[in-house]
mmCIF file of C-alpha atoms in Angstrom:
data_model
loop_
_atom_site.group_PDB
_atom_site.id
_atom_site.type_symbol
_atom_site.label_atom_id
_atom_site.label_comp_id
_atom_site.label_asym_id
_atom_site.label_seq_id
_atom_site.Cartn_x
_atom_site.Cartn_y
_atom_site.Cartn_z
ATOM 1 C CA UNK Y 740 50.078 -9.391 -1.749
ATOM 2 C CA UNK Y 741 49.498 -7.795 -5.156
ATOM 3 C CA UNK Y 742 45.972 -6.568 -5.786
ATOM 4 C CA UNK Y 743 44.994 -7.043 -9.456
ATOM 5 C CA UNK Y 744 44.048 -3.973 -11.454
ATOM 6 C CA UNK Y 745 40.354 -3.642 -12.311
ATOM 7 C CA UNK Y 746 39.210 -4.482 -15.804
ATOM 8 C CA UNK Y 747 37.945 -1.737 -18.101
ATOM 9 C CA UNK Y 748 34.351 -2.787 -17.411
ATOM 10 C CA UNK Y 749 34.962 -2.739 -13.650
ATOM 11 C CA UNK Y 750 36.450 0.750 -13.947
ATOM 12 C CA UNK Y 751 33.339 1.873 -15.871
ATOM 13 C CA UNK Y 752 31.110 0.382 -13.163
ATOM 14 C CA UNK Y 753 33.102 2.193 -10.460
ATOM 15 C CA UNK Y 754 32.831 5.490 -12.332
ATOM 16 C CA UNK Y 755 29.084 4.943 -12.733
ATOM 17 C CA UNK Y 756 28.608 4.146 -9.057
ATOM 18 C CA UNK Y 757 30.532 7.247 -7.984
ATOM 19 C CA UNK Y 758 28.630 9.421 -10.467
ATOM 20 C CA UNK Y 759 25.266 8.072 -9.307
ATOM 21 C CA UNK Y 760 26.180 8.710 -5.681
ATOM 22 C CA UNK Y 761 27.293 12.256 -6.499
ATOM 23 C CA UNK Y 762 24.042 12.940 -8.374
ATOM 24 C CA UNK Y 763 22.037 11.683 -5.412
ATOM 25 C CA UNK Y 764 24.072 13.866 -3.045
ATOM 26 C CA UNK Y 765 23.596 16.951 -5.211
ATOM 27 C CA UNK Y 766 19.876 16.242 -5.551
ATOM 28 C CA UNK Y 767 19.519 15.865 -1.800
ATOM 29 C CA UNK Y 768 21.305 19.159 -1.129
ATOM 30 C CA UNK Y 769 19.817 21.396 -3.812
ATOM 31 C CA UNK Y 770 16.361 20.105 -4.614
ATOM 32 C CA UNK Y 771 13.255 21.293 -2.765
ATOM 33 C CA UNK Y 772 11.583 18.682 -0.592
ATOM 34 C CA UNK Y 773 9.858 16.047 -2.686
ATOM 35 C CA UNK Y 774 11.304 17.331 -5.977
ATOM 36 C CA UNK Y 775 14.110 15.458 -7.769
ATOM 37 C CA UNK Y 776 16.907 17.604 -9.151
ATOM 38 C CA UNK Y 777 17.257 17.196 -12.911
ATOM 39 C CA UNK Y 778 20.242 15.354 -14.327
ATOM 40 C CA UNK Y 779 22.884 17.874 -15.322
ATOM 41 C CA UNK Y 780 21.459 20.422 -12.865
ATOM 42 C CA UNK Y 781 24.920 21.965 -12.398
ATOM 43 C CA UNK Y 782 24.041 24.180 -15.344
ATOM 44 C CA UNK Y 783 26.459 22.475 -17.681
ATOM 45 C CA UNK Y 784 25.243 20.832 -20.856
ATOM 46 C CA UNK Y 785 25.718 17.095 -20.133
ATOM 47 C CA UNK Y 786 26.111 16.289 -23.838
ATOM 48 C CA UNK Y 787 27.529 19.321 -25.682
ATOM 49 C CA UNK Y 788 27.868 17.399 -28.976
ATOM 50 C CA UNK Y 789 24.313 16.010 -29.005
ATOM 51 C CA UNK Y 790 23.144 18.429 -31.685
ATOM 52 C CA UNK Y 791 26.094 17.430 -33.871
ATOM 53 C CA UNK Y 792 26.614 13.711 -33.368
ATOM 54 C CA UNK Y 793 24.254 11.401 -35.229
ATOM 55 C CA UNK Y 794 23.240 7.924 -34.212
ATOM 56 C CA UNK Y 795 25.283 6.328 -37.002
ATOM 57 C CA UNK Y 796 28.433 7.919 -35.552
ATOM 58 C CA UNK Y 797 28.603 5.682 -32.498
ATOM 59 C CA UNK Y 798 29.585 2.050 -31.979
ATOM 60 C CA UNK Y 799 27.995 -0.377 -29.526
ATOM 61 C CA UNK Y 800 28.434 -3.922 -28.290
ATOM 62 C CA UNK Y 801 25.405 -6.150 -27.794
ATOM 63 C CA UNK Y 802 24.304 -9.726 -27.417
ATOM 64 C CA UNK Y 803 23.290 -12.172 -30.122
ATOM 65 C CA UNK Y 804 20.020 -13.907 -29.180
ATOM 66 C CA UNK Y 805 19.893 -11.757 -26.072
ATOM 67 C CA UNK Y 806 17.040 -13.709 -24.462
ATOM 68 C CA UNK Y 807 18.936 -17.026 -24.556
ATOM 69 C CA UNK Y 808 19.572 -18.712 -21.185
ATOM 70 C CA UNK Y 809 21.181 -21.927 -22.425
ATOM 71 C CA UNK Y 810 19.904 -25.459 -22.844
ATOM 72 C CA UNK Y 811 17.888 -27.412 -20.292
ATOM 73 C CA UNK Y 812 20.026 -29.528 -17.906
ATOM 74 C CA UNK Y 813 19.140 -32.730 -19.775
ATOM 75 C CA UNK Y 814 20.689 -31.312 -22.945
ATOM 76 C CA UNK Y 815 19.485 -32.021 -26.481
ATOM 77 C CA UNK Y 816 17.488 -35.021 -27.718
ATOM 78 C CA UNK Y 817 19.748 -37.189 -29.916
ATOM 79 C CA UNK Y 818 17.290 -37.019 -32.818
ATOM 80 C CA UNK Y 819 18.203 -33.347 -33.291
ATOM 81 C CA UNK Y 820 21.181 -34.487 -35.368
ATOM 82 C CA UNK Y 821 18.797 -35.569 -38.159
ATOM 83 C CA UNK Y 822 17.928 -31.908 -38.741
ATOM 84 C CA UNK Y 823 21.559 -30.773 -38.890
ATOM 85 C CA UNK Y 824 23.379 -33.301 -41.090
ATOM 86 C CA UNK Y 825 27.137 -33.280 -40.812
ATOM 87 C CA UNK Y 826 27.160 -32.104 -37.198
ATOM 88 C CA UNK Y 827 27.544 -34.271 -34.111
ATOM 89 C CA UNK Y 828 25.344 -33.925 -31.049
ATOM 90 C CA UNK Y 829 28.349 -32.527 -29.175
ATOM 91 C CA UNK Y 830 28.946 -29.859 -31.829
ATOM 92 C CA UNK Y 831 25.306 -28.806 -31.885
ATOM 93 C CA UNK Y 832 25.184 -28.697 -28.092
ATOM 94 C CA UNK Y 833 28.259 -26.467 -27.923
ATOM 95 C CA UNK Y 834 26.830 -24.093 -30.509
ATOM 96 C CA UNK Y 835 23.507 -23.773 -28.664
ATOM 97 C CA UNK Y 836 24.478 -23.651 -24.999
ATOM 98 C CA UNK Y 837 25.724 -20.047 -24.671
ATOM 99 C CA UNK Y 838 23.953 -18.254 -21.835
ATOM 100 C CA UNK Y 839 22.883 -14.665 -21.297
ATOM 101 C CA UNK Y 840 21.790 -12.963 -18.102
ATOM 102 C CA UNK Y 841 18.343 -11.300 -17.818
ATOM 103 C CA UNK Y 842 18.067 -8.207 -19.992
ATOM 104 C CA UNK Y 843 18.315 -5.572 -17.208
ATOM 105 C CA UNK Y 844 21.503 -7.207 -15.907
ATOM 106 C CA UNK Y 845 23.031 -7.139 -19.373
ATOM 107 C CA UNK Y 846 22.294 -3.429 -19.672
ATOM 108 C CA UNK Y 847 23.363 -2.480 -16.148
ATOM 109 C CA UNK Y 848 26.386 -4.692 -15.603
ATOM 110 C CA UNK Y 849 27.770 -5.756 -18.978
ATOM 111 C CA UNK Y 850 27.548 -2.603 -21.088
ATOM 112 C CA UNK Y 851 25.158 -4.202 -23.575
ATOM 113 C CA UNK Y 852 23.574 -1.551 -25.801
ATOM 114 C CA UNK Y 853 21.922 -3.515 -28.575
ATOM 115 C CA UNK Y 854 19.936 -6.731 -28.534
ATOM 116 C CA UNK Y 855 18.745 -9.513 -30.835
ATOM 117 C CA UNK Y 856 15.396 -11.308 -30.520
ATOM 118 C CA UNK Y 857 14.195 -14.327 -32.518
ATOM 119 C CA UNK Y 858 10.429 -13.983 -32.973
ATOM 120 C CA UNK Y 859 7.815 -16.643 -33.796
ATOM 121 C CA UNK Y 860 4.170 -15.982 -34.683
ATOM 122 C CA UNK Y 861 1.614 -17.398 -32.247
ATOM 123 C CA UNK Y 862 -1.645 -15.448 -32.710
ATOM 124 C CA UNK Y 863 -3.871 -17.964 -30.900
ATOM 125 C CA UNK Y 864 -1.389 -18.928 -28.188
ATOM 126 C CA UNK Y 865 -0.144 -22.383 -27.229
ATOM 127 C CA UNK Y 866 1.609 -23.031 -30.541
ATOM 128 C CA UNK Y 867 4.916 -23.749 -28.768
ATOM 129 C CA UNK Y 868 3.640 -24.837 -25.351
ATOM 130 C CA UNK Y 869 4.445 -28.501 -26.010
ATOM 131 C CA UNK Y 870 7.845 -29.987 -26.840
ATOM 132 C CA UNK Y 871 7.305 -33.735 -27.396
ATOM 133 C CA UNK Y 872 10.897 -34.279 -28.559
ATOM 134 C CA UNK Y 873 12.080 -33.713 -25.002
ATOM 135 C CA UNK Y 874 10.571 -37.056 -24.014
ATOM 136 C CA UNK Y 875 13.678 -38.639 -25.561
ATOM 137 C CA UNK Y 876 15.804 -37.315 -22.709
ATOM 138 C CA UNK Y 877 13.246 -37.679 -19.917
ATOM 139 C CA UNK Y 878 12.551 -33.946 -19.670
ATOM 140 C CA UNK Y 879 9.110 -32.362 -19.172
ATOM 141 C CA UNK Y 880 7.404 -31.886 -22.530
ATOM 142 C CA UNK Y 881 5.142 -28.998 -21.473
ATOM 143 C CA UNK Y 882 6.587 -25.514 -21.102
ATOM 144 C CA UNK Y 883 6.207 -24.451 -17.481
ATOM 145 C CA UNK Y 884 5.646 -20.714 -18.004
ATOM 146 C CA UNK Y 885 1.936 -20.001 -18.615
ATOM 147 C CA UNK Y 886 2.922 -17.259 -21.076
ATOM 148 C CA UNK Y 887 3.511 -19.996 -23.678
ATOM 149 C CA UNK Y 888 -0.242 -20.530 -23.837
ATOM 150 C CA UNK Y 889 -1.101 -16.863 -24.252
ATOM 151 C CA UNK Y 890 -1.565 -15.218 -27.671
ATOM 152 C CA UNK Y 891 1.315 -13.091 -28.872
ATOM 153 C CA UNK Y 892 4.696 -13.283 -30.558
ATOM 154 C CA UNK Y 893 7.112 -15.652 -28.830
ATOM 155 C CA UNK Y 894 10.867 -15.199 -28.349
ATOM 156 C CA UNK Y 895 13.115 -18.264 -28.424
ATOM 157 C CA UNK Y 896 15.674 -20.012 -30.609
ATOM 158 C CA UNK Y 897 14.707 -23.454 -31.976
ATOM 159 C CA UNK Y 898 11.280 -25.095 -31.533
ATOM 160 C CA UNK Y 899 11.119 -27.887 -28.959
ATOM 161 C CA UNK Y 900 14.830 -28.430 -28.400
ATOM 162 C CA UNK Y 901 15.965 -24.880 -27.514
ATOM 163 C CA UNK Y 902 13.128 -22.814 -26.074
ATOM 164 C CA UNK Y 903 14.855 -21.556 -22.927
ATOM 165 C CA UNK Y 904 14.337 -17.800 -22.767
ATOM 166 C CA UNK Y 905 14.386 -15.026 -20.201
ATOM 167 C CA UNK Y 906 11.190 -13.533 -21.673
ATOM 168 C CA UNK Y 907 8.677 -15.798 -23.431
ATOM 169 C CA UNK Y 908 6.623 -13.077 -25.134
ATOM 170 C CA UNK Y 909 8.032 -10.238 -27.195
ATOM 171 C CA UNK Y 910 5.962 -7.774 -25.181
ATOM 172 C CA UNK Y 911 7.634 -9.069 -22.003
ATOM 173 C CA UNK Y 912 11.091 -8.498 -23.484
ATOM 174 C CA UNK Y 913 10.113 -5.019 -24.613
ATOM 175 C CA UNK Y 914 8.513 -4.269 -21.262
ATOM 176 C CA UNK Y 915 11.811 -4.964 -19.510
ATOM 177 C CA UNK Y 916 13.540 -2.585 -21.929
ATOM 178 C CA UNK Y 917 10.940 0.132 -21.381
ATOM 179 C CA UNK Y 918 11.289 -0.124 -17.608
ATOM 180 C CA UNK Y 919 15.062 0.199 -17.863
ATOM 181 C CA UNK Y 920 14.739 3.052 -20.347
ATOM 182 C CA UNK Y 921 12.354 4.955 -18.086
ATOM 183 C CA UNK Y 922 14.849 4.586 -15.239
ATOM 184 C CA UNK Y 923 17.795 5.584 -17.442
ATOM 185 C CA UNK Y 924 16.412 8.290 -19.751
ATOM 186 C CA UNK Y 925 19.841 9.512 -20.812
ATOM 187 C CA UNK Y 926 20.699 6.283 -22.603
ATOM 188 C CA UNK Y 927 21.968 6.256 -26.160
ATOM 189 C CA UNK Y 928 19.572 5.075 -28.907
ATOM 190 C CA UNK Y 929 19.296 1.291 -28.844
ATOM 191 C CA UNK Y 930 19.267 -0.779 -32.022
ATOM 192 C CA UNK Y 931 17.196 -3.954 -31.660
ATOM 193 C CA UNK Y 932 17.529 -6.701 -34.274
ATOM 194 C CA UNK Y 933 14.429 -8.835 -34.844
ATOM 195 C CA UNK Y 934 14.957 -12.162 -36.606
ATOM 196 C CA UNK Y 935 11.630 -13.451 -37.895
ATOM 197 C CA UNK Y 936 11.521 -17.230 -37.562
ATOM 198 C CA UNK Y 937 9.266 -19.066 -39.988
ATOM 199 C CA UNK Y 938 11.623 -21.682 -41.427
ATOM 200 C CA UNK Y 939 11.072 -25.215 -40.129
ATOM 201 C CA UNK Y 940 14.661 -26.074 -39.218
ATOM 202 C CA UNK Y 941 13.662 -29.147 -37.225
ATOM 203 C CA UNK Y 942 11.746 -31.062 -39.925
ATOM 204 C CA UNK Y 943 10.630 -33.419 -37.166
ATOM 205 C CA UNK Y 944 7.237 -34.849 -36.265
ATOM 206 C CA UNK Y 945 5.118 -34.636 -34.169
ATOM 207 C CA UNK Y 946 5.951 -30.948 -34.237
ATOM 208 C CA UNK Y 947 3.664 -29.285 -36.825
ATOM 209 C CA UNK Y 948 5.585 -27.468 -39.570
ATOM 210 C CA UNK Y 949 5.979 -23.710 -39.553
ATOM 211 C CA UNK Y 950 4.429 -21.585 -42.254
ATOM 212 C CA UNK Y 951 5.831 -18.388 -43.808
ATOM 213 C CA UNK Y 952 4.721 -15.139 -42.238
ATOM 214 C CA UNK Y 953 1.930 -13.244 -43.946
ATOM 215 C CA UNK Y 954 0.716 -9.626 -43.821
ATOM 216 C CA UNK Y 955 -1.175 -10.147 -40.566
ATOM 217 C CA UNK Y 956 1.962 -11.432 -38.848
ATOM 218 C CA UNK Y 957 4.044 -8.420 -39.898
ATOM 219 C CA UNK Y 958 1.258 -6.082 -38.806
ATOM 220 C CA UNK Y 959 1.096 -7.817 -35.416
ATOM 221 C CA UNK Y 960 4.848 -7.395 -35.029
ATOM 222 C CA UNK Y 961 4.576 -3.655 -35.640
ATOM 223 C CA UNK Y 962 1.582 -3.410 -33.320
ATOM 224 C CA UNK Y 963 3.229 -5.264 -30.441
ATOM 225 C CA UNK Y 964 6.312 -3.055 -30.610
ATOM 226 C CA UNK Y 965 4.192 0.096 -30.725
ATOM 227 C CA UNK Y 966 2.024 -1.132 -27.837
ATOM 228 C CA UNK Y 967 5.042 -1.083 -25.501
ATOM 229 C CA UNK Y 968 7.432 1.512 -26.956
ATOM 230 C CA UNK Y 969 5.147 3.738 -29.018
ATOM 231 C CA UNK Y 970 6.637 7.075 -27.917
ATOM 232 C CA UNK Y 971 10.196 5.753 -27.828
ATOM 233 C CA UNK Y 972 10.618 4.651 -31.448
ATOM 234 C CA UNK Y 973 12.827 5.772 -34.308
ATOM 235 C CA UNK Y 974 11.060 4.632 -37.490
ATOM 236 C CA UNK Y 975 11.890 4.643 -41.218
ATOM 237 C CA UNK Y 976 9.486 7.575 -41.671
ATOM 238 C CA UNK Y 977 11.446 9.560 -39.073
ATOM 239 C CA UNK Y 978 14.688 9.094 -41.003
ATOM 240 C CA UNK Y 979 13.367 9.383 -44.549
ATOM 241 C CA UNK Y 980 11.462 12.596 -43.925
ATOM 242 C CA UNK Y 981 11.024 14.427 -47.223
ATOM 243 C CA UNK Y 982 13.697 12.491 -49.097
ATOM 244 C CA UNK Y 983 12.457 10.402 -52.051
ATOM 245 C CA UNK Y 984 13.832 7.180 -50.528
ATOM 246 C CA UNK Y 985 15.203 5.975 -47.223
ATOM 247 C CA UNK Y 986 18.563 5.285 -48.844
ATOM 248 C CA UNK Y 987 18.758 8.839 -50.167
ATOM 249 C CA UNK Y 988 18.243 10.122 -46.634
ATOM 250 C CA UNK Y 989 20.954 8.048 -44.988
ATOM 251 C CA UNK Y 990 23.454 8.772 -47.751
ATOM 252 C CA UNK Y 991 22.840 12.464 -47.095
ATOM 253 C CA UNK Y 992 23.615 11.995 -43.386
ATOM 254 C CA UNK Y 993 19.989 12.361 -42.285
ATOM 255 C CA UNK Y 994 20.146 9.943 -39.341
ATOM 256 C CA UNK Y 995 18.716 11.594 -36.196
ATOM 257 C CA UNK Y 996 21.104 13.410 -33.897
ATOM 258 C CA UNK Y 997 21.729 12.029 -30.441
ATOM 259 C CA UNK Y 998 19.686 14.963 -29.124
ATOM 260 C CA UNK Y 999 16.670 13.623 -31.034
ATOM 261 C CA UNK Y 1000 17.267 9.939 -30.311
ATOM 262 C CA UNK Y 1001 18.288 9.565 -26.670
ATOM 263 C CA UNK Y 1002 15.966 7.287 -24.745
ATOM 264 C CA UNK Y 1003 14.638 5.732 -27.981
ATOM 265 C CA UNK Y 1004 14.783 2.426 -29.829
ATOM 266 C CA UNK Y 1005 15.330 1.553 -33.476
ATOM 267 C CA UNK Y 1006 14.197 -1.892 -34.707
ATOM 268 C CA UNK Y 1007 15.810 -3.819 -37.546
ATOM 269 C CA UNK Y 1008 14.252 -6.644 -39.566
ATOM 270 C CA UNK Y 1009 17.211 -9.021 -39.759
ATOM 271 C CA UNK Y 1010 16.028 -10.594 -43.031
ATOM 272 C CA UNK Y 1011 18.224 -13.596 -42.211
ATOM 273 C CA UNK Y 1012 18.413 -16.875 -44.120
ATOM 274 C CA UNK Y 1013 15.335 -16.252 -46.290
ATOM 275 C CA UNK Y 1014 16.804 -15.004 -49.574
ATOM 276 C CA UNK Y 1015 15.384 -11.502 -49.005
ATOM 277 C CA UNK Y 1016 11.810 -12.725 -48.485
ATOM 278 C CA UNK Y 1017 11.310 -11.055 -45.109
ATOM 279 C CA UNK Y 1018 12.486 -7.713 -46.441
ATOM 280 C CA UNK Y 1019 10.306 -7.810 -49.540
ATOM 281 C CA UNK Y 1020 7.222 -9.082 -47.709
ATOM 282 C CA UNK Y 1021 7.552 -6.374 -45.066
ATOM 283 C CA UNK Y 1022 7.508 -3.537 -47.601
ATOM 284 C CA UNK Y 1023 4.223 -1.838 -48.450
ATOM 285 C CA UNK Y 1024 2.665 -2.730 -51.838
ATOM 286 C CA UNK Y 1025 4.185 0.457 -53.288
ATOM 287 C CA UNK Y 1026 7.647 -0.610 -52.098
ATOM 288 C CA UNK Y 1027 7.784 1.936 -49.293
ATOM 289 C CA UNK Y 1028 8.059 1.586 -45.512
ATOM 290 C CA UNK Y 1029 5.364 4.135 -44.775
ATOM 291 C CA UNK Y 1030 3.980 3.578 -41.295
ATOM 292 C CA UNK Y 1031 6.300 0.630 -40.638
ATOM 293 C CA UNK Y 1032 8.347 0.203 -37.458
ATOM 294 C CA UNK Y 1033 11.343 -1.846 -38.608
ATOM 295 C CA UNK Y 1034 14.234 -0.966 -40.894
ATOM 296 C CA UNK Y 1035 14.823 -3.996 -43.142
ATOM 297 C CA UNK Y 1036 18.377 -5.242 -43.485
ATOM 298 C CA UNK Y 1037 18.941 -4.434 -47.137
ATOM 299 C CA UNK Y 1038 21.655 -3.955 -49.742
ATOM 300 C CA UNK Y 1039 23.139 -0.739 -51.165
ATOM 301 C CA UNK Y 1040 21.164 0.401 -54.177
ATOM 302 C CA UNK Y 1041 17.774 -0.630 -52.784
ATOM 303 C CA UNK Y 1042 15.418 2.269 -51.979
ATOM 304 C CA UNK Y 1043 14.985 0.908 -48.435
ATOM 305 C CA UNK Y 1044 18.733 0.476 -47.783
ATOM 306 C CA UNK Y 1045 19.662 2.002 -44.437
ATOM 307 C CA UNK Y 1046 20.926 -1.011 -42.498
ATOM 308 C CA UNK Y 1047 23.300 -3.576 -43.997
ATOM 309 C CA UNK Y 1048 24.378 -6.913 -42.563
ATOM 310 C CA UNK Y 1049 28.063 -7.814 -42.937
ATOM 311 C CA UNK Y 1050 28.383 -10.795 -40.622
ATOM 312 C CA UNK Y 1051 32.090 -11.446 -41.138
ATOM 313 C CA UNK Y 1052 34.066 -8.431 -39.911
ATOM 314 C CA UNK Y 1053 37.228 -9.636 -41.596
ATOM 315 C CA UNK Y 1054 35.745 -8.044 -44.724
ATOM 316 C CA UNK Y 1055 37.111 -4.898 -43.166
ATOM 317 C CA UNK Y 1056 37.336 -2.581 -46.188
ATOM 318 C CA UNK Y 1057 33.758 -3.292 -47.292
ATOM 319 C CA UNK Y 1058 32.308 -2.479 -43.877
ATOM 320 C CA UNK Y 1059 34.327 0.708 -43.478
ATOM 321 C CA UNK Y 1060 33.186 1.884 -46.907
ATOM 322 C CA UNK Y 1061 29.521 1.212 -46.065
ATOM 323 C CA UNK Y 1062 29.873 3.194 -42.837
ATOM 324 C CA UNK Y 1063 31.432 6.128 -44.692
ATOM 325 C CA UNK Y 1064 28.511 6.120 -47.131
ATOM 326 C CA UNK Y 1065 26.054 6.573 -44.261
ATOM 327 C CA UNK Y 1066 24.712 3.065 -43.693
ATOM 328 C CA UNK Y 1067 24.386 1.430 -40.293
ATOM 329 C CA UNK Y 1068 26.159 -1.946 -40.350
ATOM 330 C CA UNK Y 1069 25.687 -4.959 -38.143
ATOM 331 C CA UNK Y 1070 28.518 -7.480 -37.770
ATOM 332 C CA UNK Y 1071 29.381 -10.324 -35.425
ATOM 333 C CA UNK Y 1072 32.502 -10.580 -33.273
ATOM 334 C CA UNK Y 1073 31.932 -14.328 -32.950
ATOM 335 C CA UNK Y 1074 29.448 -16.897 -34.240
ATOM 336 C CA UNK Y 1075 28.078 -20.320 -33.269
ATOM 337 C CA UNK Y 1076 29.755 -19.972 -29.857
ATOM 338 C CA UNK Y 1077 33.250 -20.155 -31.357
ATOM 339 C CA UNK Y 1078 35.525 -18.171 -29.055
ATOM 340 C CA UNK Y 1079 39.127 -17.090 -28.957
ATOM 341 C CA UNK Y 1080 39.244 -15.462 -32.403
ATOM 342 C CA UNK Y 1081 40.656 -12.175 -31.191
ATOM 343 C CA UNK Y 1082 41.457 -11.058 -34.727
ATOM 344 C CA UNK Y 1083 37.804 -11.327 -35.729
ATOM 345 C CA UNK Y 1084 36.679 -9.500 -32.593
ATOM 346 C CA UNK Y 1085 39.174 -6.684 -33.055
ATOM 347 C CA UNK Y 1086 38.341 -6.365 -36.759
ATOM 348 C CA UNK Y 1087 34.656 -5.966 -35.875
ATOM 349 C CA UNK Y 1088 35.369 -2.852 -33.831
ATOM 350 C CA UNK Y 1089 38.039 -1.418 -36.113
ATOM 351 C CA UNK Y 1090 35.725 -1.730 -39.143
ATOM 352 C CA UNK Y 1091 33.381 0.951 -37.834
ATOM 353 C CA UNK Y 1092 30.315 -1.333 -37.830
ATOM 354 C CA UNK Y 1093 27.895 0.399 -35.477
ATOM 355 C CA UNK Y 1094 26.380 -2.878 -34.221
ATOM 356 C CA UNK Y 1095 28.826 -5.526 -32.956
ATOM 357 C CA UNK Y 1096 27.055 -8.678 -31.742
ATOM 358 C CA UNK Y 1097 28.526 -11.366 -29.501
ATOM 359 C CA UNK Y 1098 27.591 -14.449 -27.499
ATOM 360 C CA UNK Y 1099 30.222 -13.480 -24.938
ATOM 361 C CA UNK Y 1100 29.852 -10.065 -23.289
ATOM 362 C CA UNK Y 1101 31.671 -11.773 -20.433
ATOM 363 C CA UNK Y 1102 33.885 -14.887 -20.409
ATOM 364 C CA UNK Y 1103 32.258 -18.308 -20.177
ATOM 365 C CA UNK Y 1104 34.901 -20.736 -18.857
ATOM 366 C CA UNK Y 1105 33.069 -23.663 -20.469
ATOM 367 C CA UNK Y 1106 34.148 -22.222 -23.830
ATOM 368 C CA UNK Y 1107 37.233 -20.101 -23.190
ATOM 369 C CA UNK Y 1108 38.767 -18.827 -19.921
ATOM 370 C CA UNK Y 1109 39.235 -15.204 -20.981
ATOM 371 C CA UNK Y 1110 37.469 -14.474 -24.271
ATOM 372 C CA UNK Y 1111 34.931 -11.666 -24.109
ATOM 373 C CA UNK Y 1112 33.788 -8.835 -26.327
ATOM 374 C CA UNK Y 1113 33.997 -5.299 -24.973
ATOM 375 C CA UNK Y 1114 33.824 -1.926 -26.623
ATOM 376 C CA UNK Y 1115 37.450 -0.725 -26.655
ATOM 377 C CA UNK Y 1116 37.899 1.474 -23.619
ATOM 378 C CA UNK Y 1117 35.403 -0.528 -21.555
ATOM 379 C CA UNK Y 1118 32.490 1.876 -22.027
ATOM 380 C CA UNK Y 1119 29.004 0.830 -23.217
ATOM 381 C CA UNK Y 1120 29.647 2.663 -26.503
ATOM 382 C CA UNK Y 1121 32.265 4.809 -28.173
ATOM 383 C CA UNK Y 1122 32.651 7.273 -31.005
ATOM 384 C CA UNK Y 1123 32.684 5.484 -34.331
ATOM 385 C CA UNK Y 1124 36.321 5.029 -35.409
ATOM 386 C CA UNK Y 1125 35.431 5.552 -39.080
ATOM 387 C CA UNK Y 1126 32.981 8.456 -39.262
ATOM 388 C CA UNK Y 1127 32.816 10.285 -35.914
ATOM 389 C CA UNK Y 1128 34.394 13.746 -35.575
ATOM 390 C CA UNK Y 1129 37.806 13.874 -33.917
ATOM 391 C CA UNK Y 1130 36.556 15.894 -30.938
ATOM 392 C CA UNK Y 1131 34.097 13.134 -29.957
ATOM 393 C CA UNK Y 1132 34.806 11.087 -26.823
ATOM 394 C CA UNK Y 1133 33.020 8.042 -25.378
ATOM 395 C CA UNK Y 1134 31.415 10.219 -22.684
ATOM 396 C CA UNK Y 1135 29.745 12.224 -25.455
ATOM 397 C CA UNK Y 1136 27.875 9.054 -26.437
ATOM 398 C CA UNK Y 1137 26.805 7.922 -22.980
ATOM 399 C CA UNK Y 1138 27.999 9.216 -19.632
ATOM 400 C CA UNK Y 1139 27.049 7.298 -16.445
ATOM 401 C CA UNK Y 1140 26.736 10.591 -14.586
ATOM 402 C CA UNK Y 1141 23.848 11.587 -16.855
ATOM 403 C CA UNK Y 1142 22.248 8.200 -17.401
ATOM 404 C CA UNK Y 1143 19.882 7.536 -14.538
ATOM 405 C CA UNK Y 1144 16.825 9.433 -13.470
ATOM 406 C CA UNK Y 1145 17.531 11.005 -10.065
ATOM 407 C CA UNK Y 1146 15.893 8.937 -7.363
ATOM 408 C CA UNK Y 1147 15.380 6.068 -9.790
ATOM 409 C CA UNK Y 1148 16.936 2.652 -9.707
ATOM 410 C CA UNK Y 1149 17.645 -0.135 -12.131
ATOM 411 C CA UNK Y 1150 18.192 -3.817 -11.903
ATOM 412 C CA UNK Y 1151 21.192 -3.834 -10.512
ATOM 413 C CA UNK Y 1152 26.741 -25.655 -45.961
ATOM 414 C CA UNK Y 1153 24.237 -23.302 -44.515
ATOM 415 C CA UNK Y 1154 24.439 -21.461 -41.242
ATOM 416 C CA UNK Y 1155 22.654 -23.992 -39.047
ATOM 417 C CA UNK Y 1156 21.714 -21.920 -36.070
ATOM 418 C CA UNK Y 1157 20.373 -18.730 -37.610
ATOM 419 C CA UNK Y 1158 21.828 -15.281 -37.388
#
């Protein structure tokens, strides 16, 4: 009987398990009673290139709409087709029913190292606790989780018809990340994309229409992120420093080194589908990002340009050029749950885009029997193929032997569906 060879991800998991066991053994032998031995206690520098490598010189794979757990068993109400003309109920269902595991499982088991959250304002609470459209398909019309009634930013995809999420409140999502980060302090810097949702894509009564975000909403977003991850943030001020603009800093290679950014999180304002409104409204009155948390997705030539969206990786030359100039680029290996396009997936990684998003960090046989998106080599991240130094290896970006805290544990027309 022939035993199949392990996949690259399985090999990485095996390496991590062995490394964790070895660390625990070393800690148990060498540490005084009750004192955990530090990671890398052999005396060797666990990351000898950390003072050289910068956070724009790595490449990660992560999930699009990372909170998304799929549709309810009853599916979509037929009236949803009125909001998406030209698409059948079957097409809309297929595009919306991709499913992600809880956040800690994605990080531990699937090599996910960046995430995307759709965020809705709900300062009083209860704004999205009712979904009357679900009565069409005989489903409960009240959200079961009591968090829907609490004040605070909510994380989900489409009002009423697609509110299934692994963490209802943004602070809950961020809390799960902080817990994992505390247990894995050697992790590479995470890049978290926030898509602000204030466009009424449903256009359906009795759901009250959404209204554009205002200054208070953006301030609440900053405050909620700081309330959970305040000492773990990389902000525009950190990168800009004394440069006249943020763009000037990144074009002069001023991104933080890995030594200065391990265990931290960088947040990106996706600025999706709003004709630049979310970027412009998020800026301070003087056009700066002083005191802000998020880096707006912008365009080269803007003073705030540090992160650029290039959603179609087949525009290979453009992305590679942006990476060489110093920008961080986000692209998508697949979109609207369309799988099997290996050329698109491979182009995403070859382009040098630092952020490669997917709906399929593992195969979903309902869509395609084998399609998945993995960082080449099967590691959670790798050296950027466009701008990293030749001596860099994937273990210089994140090494499972130096990831966990000793003694700690972790949980084992238009684009119709947003970005």
